[in-house]
Short mmCIF file of C-alpha atoms in Angstrom, two decimals:
data_model
loop_
_atom_site.label_atom_id
_atom_site.label_comp_id
_atom_site.label_asym_id
_atom_site.label_seq_id
_atom_site.Cartn_x
_atom_site.Cartn_y
_atom_site.Cartn_z
CA MET P 1 71.55 -56.86 51.19
CA THR P 2 69.29 -54.37 49.44
CA ALA P 3 69.95 -51.67 46.96
CA ALA P 4 69.37 -48.12 48.01
CA THR P 5 68.06 -45.51 45.67
CA PRO P 6 70.09 -42.22 45.65
CA ALA P 7 66.99 -40.49 47.19
CA SER P 8 66.94 -43.13 50.07
CA ALA P 9 70.80 -43.05 50.75
CA LEU P 10 70.98 -40.72 53.69
CA ALA P 11 67.61 -42.07 55.20
CA ALA P 12 69.41 -45.66 54.88
CA ARG P 13 72.21 -44.20 56.84
CA ARG P 14 70.33 -43.08 59.60
CA ALA P 15 68.36 -46.34 59.79
CA GLY P 16 71.61 -48.53 59.86
CA LEU P 17 74.38 -49.54 57.42
CA LEU P 18 74.96 -48.13 54.25
CA LEU P 19 77.52 -49.45 51.92
CA PHE P 20 78.56 -47.35 48.86
CA SER P 21 80.07 -50.05 46.32
CA GLY P 22 81.51 -50.34 42.91
CA GLU P 23 79.91 -53.21 41.02
CA ASN P 24 83.09 -54.58 39.86
CA HIS P 25 85.63 -53.18 42.52
CA LEU P 26 87.85 -55.64 44.34
CA GLY P 27 87.45 -53.66 47.52
CA SER P 28 83.82 -53.35 47.24
CA HIS P 29 83.55 -56.91 46.62
CA TRP P 30 85.63 -57.76 49.64
CA ALA P 31 83.18 -55.78 51.98
CA ARG P 32 80.26 -57.24 50.53
CA LEU P 33 81.62 -60.68 50.94
CA ILE P 34 82.19 -59.77 54.77
CA LEU P 35 78.73 -58.85 55.28
CA CYS P 36 77.50 -62.07 53.48
CA GLU P 37 79.78 -64.19 55.62
CA LYS P 38 78.41 -62.48 58.70
CA ASP P 39 74.83 -62.91 57.51
CA VAL P 40 74.18 -59.09 58.38
CA ASP P 41 70.57 -58.07 57.69
CA GLY P 42 69.30 -54.81 56.69
CA VAL P 43 72.52 -53.42 54.81
CA ALA P 44 71.67 -50.93 52.09
CA ILE P 45 74.05 -51.03 48.86
CA GLU P 46 74.13 -47.83 46.90
CA TRP P 47 76.08 -48.70 43.38
CA VAL P 48 78.51 -46.02 42.30
CA ASP P 49 79.75 -45.90 38.78
CA ASP P 50 82.13 -43.61 37.07
CA ASP P 51 79.30 -42.14 34.83
CA THR P 52 77.12 -40.83 37.72
CA VAL P 53 77.88 -38.15 40.22
CA ASN P 54 76.68 -39.35 43.67
CA GLU P 55 76.50 -36.34 46.00
CA ASP P 56 75.67 -38.54 49.15
CA TRP P 57 79.17 -40.51 48.41
CA MET P 58 81.16 -37.51 47.78
CA THR P 59 79.83 -35.91 50.82
CA LEU P 60 80.84 -38.79 53.04
CA SER P 61 84.15 -39.76 51.00
CA PRO P 62 85.39 -36.52 49.59
CA ARG P 63 88.19 -38.38 47.99
CA GLY P 64 86.06 -40.70 46.42
CA GLU P 65 87.10 -44.03 47.85
CA LEU P 66 85.45 -47.21 47.43
CA PRO P 67 83.94 -48.94 49.36
CA THR P 68 82.76 -46.32 51.90
CA LEU P 69 80.65 -47.60 54.74
CA ALA P 70 78.22 -45.33 56.67
CA ASP P 71 76.80 -46.67 60.12
CA ARG P 72 75.01 -43.96 61.92
CA GLU P 73 77.69 -41.68 62.96
CA VAL P 74 80.39 -43.52 61.73
CA VAL P 75 82.00 -43.24 58.13
CA LEU P 76 84.70 -45.59 57.05
CA TYR P 77 86.95 -46.11 54.08
CA PRO P 78 88.87 -47.79 52.26
CA ALA P 79 88.33 -51.62 52.14
CA ARG P 80 90.55 -52.81 55.13
CA LEU P 81 89.13 -50.45 57.46
CA VAL P 82 85.50 -51.35 56.47
CA VAL P 83 86.34 -55.06 56.82
CA GLU P 84 88.07 -54.84 60.30
CA TYR P 85 85.17 -52.60 61.46
CA LEU P 86 82.65 -55.13 60.24
CA ASP P 87 84.19 -58.05 61.82
CA GLU P 88 84.56 -56.25 65.33
CA ARG P 89 80.91 -54.89 64.88
CA TYR P 90 79.38 -58.48 64.04
CA PRO P 91 81.67 -60.83 65.88
CA HIS P 92 79.90 -64.06 64.69
CA PRO P 93 81.23 -65.87 63.05
CA PRO P 94 84.75 -64.72 63.81
CA LEU P 95 87.26 -64.24 61.11
CA LEU P 96 90.37 -63.34 63.23
CA PRO P 97 92.07 -65.85 65.30
CA VAL P 98 92.01 -65.43 69.21
CA GLU P 99 95.53 -66.03 69.96
CA PRO P 100 97.63 -62.68 69.20
CA ALA P 101 100.44 -64.03 67.32
CA ALA P 102 98.06 -65.92 64.99
CA ARG P 103 95.94 -62.74 64.49
CA ALA P 104 98.99 -60.87 63.52
CA ARG P 105 99.97 -63.21 60.77
CA VAL P 106 96.40 -63.16 59.39
CA ARG P 107 96.60 -59.37 59.20
CA MET P 108 99.94 -59.31 57.74
CA ILE P 109 98.70 -61.78 54.97
CA GLN P 110 95.33 -59.83 54.05
CA HIS P 111 97.14 -56.62 54.17
CA HIS P 112 99.51 -57.88 51.67
CA ILE P 113 96.68 -58.98 49.45
CA ALA P 114 94.68 -56.07 49.70
CA SER P 115 97.27 -53.37 49.53
CA HIS P 116 99.66 -55.06 47.04
CA LEU P 117 97.82 -57.62 45.04
CA TYR P 118 94.65 -55.76 44.47
CA GLY P 119 96.66 -52.82 43.18
CA LEU P 120 98.34 -55.34 40.61
CA ALA P 121 95.00 -56.74 39.56
CA THR P 122 93.48 -53.32 39.07
CA THR P 123 96.51 -52.09 37.07
CA GLY P 124 96.22 -55.36 35.03
CA LEU P 125 92.70 -54.57 34.06
CA GLY P 126 93.88 -51.92 31.82
CA GLN P 127 95.78 -51.43 28.62
CA GLY P 128 99.52 -51.29 27.62
CA ARG P 129 102.88 -52.00 29.15
CA PRO P 130 102.20 -50.99 32.67
CA ALA P 131 99.08 -53.63 32.66
CA GLN P 132 101.17 -56.22 31.16
CA ALA P 133 103.72 -55.71 33.78
CA ALA P 134 101.03 -55.89 36.60
CA ARG P 135 99.71 -58.93 35.20
CA LYS P 136 103.12 -60.57 35.03
CA GLU P 137 104.09 -59.50 38.41
CA LEU P 138 100.80 -60.79 39.85
CA GLN P 139 101.23 -64.18 38.28
CA GLU P 140 104.70 -64.52 39.67
CA GLU P 141 103.55 -63.54 43.19
CA LEU P 142 100.90 -66.13 42.92
CA LEU P 143 103.30 -68.83 41.66
CA GLY P 144 105.62 -67.94 44.76
CA LEU P 145 102.65 -68.64 47.12
CA ALA P 146 101.72 -72.04 45.48
CA ARG P 147 102.89 -74.12 48.39
CA MET P 148 100.59 -72.08 50.77
CA PHE P 149 97.26 -72.94 48.87
CA PRO P 150 95.79 -75.64 50.93
CA ALA P 151 94.48 -79.20 49.56
CA ARG P 152 91.55 -78.79 51.94
CA GLY P 153 90.24 -76.39 54.52
CA PHE P 154 91.26 -72.64 54.45
CA PHE P 155 94.43 -70.57 53.83
CA MET P 156 95.32 -70.36 57.59
CA GLY P 157 94.02 -73.73 58.70
CA ASN P 158 90.61 -75.64 59.22
CA ASP P 159 88.73 -72.30 60.06
CA MET P 160 87.81 -69.48 57.50
CA THR P 161 89.65 -66.13 58.31
CA VAL P 162 89.63 -62.76 56.82
CA VAL P 163 92.58 -63.99 54.41
CA ASP P 164 90.18 -66.12 52.62
CA THR P 165 87.49 -63.60 52.38
CA ALA P 166 90.29 -61.25 50.70
CA TRP P 167 91.57 -64.00 48.54
CA ALA P 168 88.24 -64.96 46.94
CA PRO P 169 87.33 -61.70 45.04
CA LEU P 170 90.84 -61.62 43.52
CA MET P 171 90.70 -65.28 42.39
CA TRP P 172 87.19 -64.61 40.93
CA ARG P 173 88.72 -61.98 38.42
CA LEU P 174 92.04 -63.97 37.75
CA PRO P 175 90.48 -65.37 34.42
CA SER P 176 89.66 -61.74 33.43
CA LEU P 177 93.52 -60.85 33.70
CA GLY P 178 94.51 -63.84 31.64
CA ILE P 179 95.48 -65.89 34.52
CA ALA P 180 94.22 -69.39 34.57
CA LEU P 181 93.32 -70.72 38.17
CA ASP P 182 94.99 -73.88 36.85
CA SER P 183 98.32 -72.20 36.35
CA VAL P 184 99.20 -72.20 39.99
CA ASP P 185 99.43 -75.62 41.98
CA GLY P 186 96.47 -75.83 44.56
CA MET P 187 94.92 -72.61 43.59
CA ARG P 188 91.87 -73.95 41.50
CA ALA P 189 90.65 -76.28 44.24
CA TYR P 190 91.09 -73.62 46.92
CA ALA P 191 89.60 -71.11 44.76
CA ASP P 192 86.49 -73.27 44.20
CA ARG P 193 85.96 -74.12 47.63
CA LEU P 194 85.44 -70.41 48.16
CA PHE P 195 83.25 -69.71 45.04
CA ALA P 196 80.94 -72.52 46.13
CA ARG P 197 80.01 -70.89 49.38
CA GLY P 198 76.60 -69.38 49.52
CA ALA P 199 77.92 -66.16 51.11
CA PHE P 200 80.23 -65.82 48.28
CA GLN P 201 77.49 -66.31 45.55
CA ARG P 202 75.41 -63.86 47.40
CA SER P 203 78.07 -61.26 47.72
CA LEU P 204 78.55 -61.05 43.51
CA SER P 205 76.96 -58.01 41.74
CA SER P 206 75.21 -58.72 38.29
CA VAL P 207 78.44 -57.39 36.87
CA GLU P 208 80.79 -59.76 38.73
CA ARG P 209 78.55 -62.67 38.25
CA ASN P 210 78.98 -62.26 34.36
CA LEU P 211 82.85 -62.40 34.81
CA ALA P 212 82.68 -66.02 35.07
CA ALA P 213 80.23 -66.42 32.00
#
């Protein structure tokens, strides 16, 4: 993945994939991880921050949603739709099972992670009582899932799925939320296996990489 300057953003859109991404944003990190797991070449990344008005991004995503993916005539957001599109657009390696019931289970779990747990983590990074309550609820959710973190392999079995790609960005941020990976049985070993993947390391922005410092 390469960075796109603002002047080149629309040119990059015409040429191929353009991803508007936050440098420390859960959904954006998830989309970048999918791109890295798929080993997609020629992706332009345009970083969006709160201090800069990005007219190209606002034109494509009037509500200011991250991540936003532009692929020629297709513009997609938020993260869940971006991830599903990329998995279909680049089918190898597949991140959804072939069997319909298994695909449904995977989609149900990844939806819970992205729609609920990501929200708790984002709120938990703030200050005050709402942030404290969100961190507490997130830790309780993780404790309730402890028996599902695998001793080896991946969350749904021997093959990596989109569920694992949803977990990895969240687990990377848990220490920043005051939640130790060791605080939930099995989570540390599972998270370390995900973090050790080359695709995960390539997906990190410079800001995200420093979260582990």
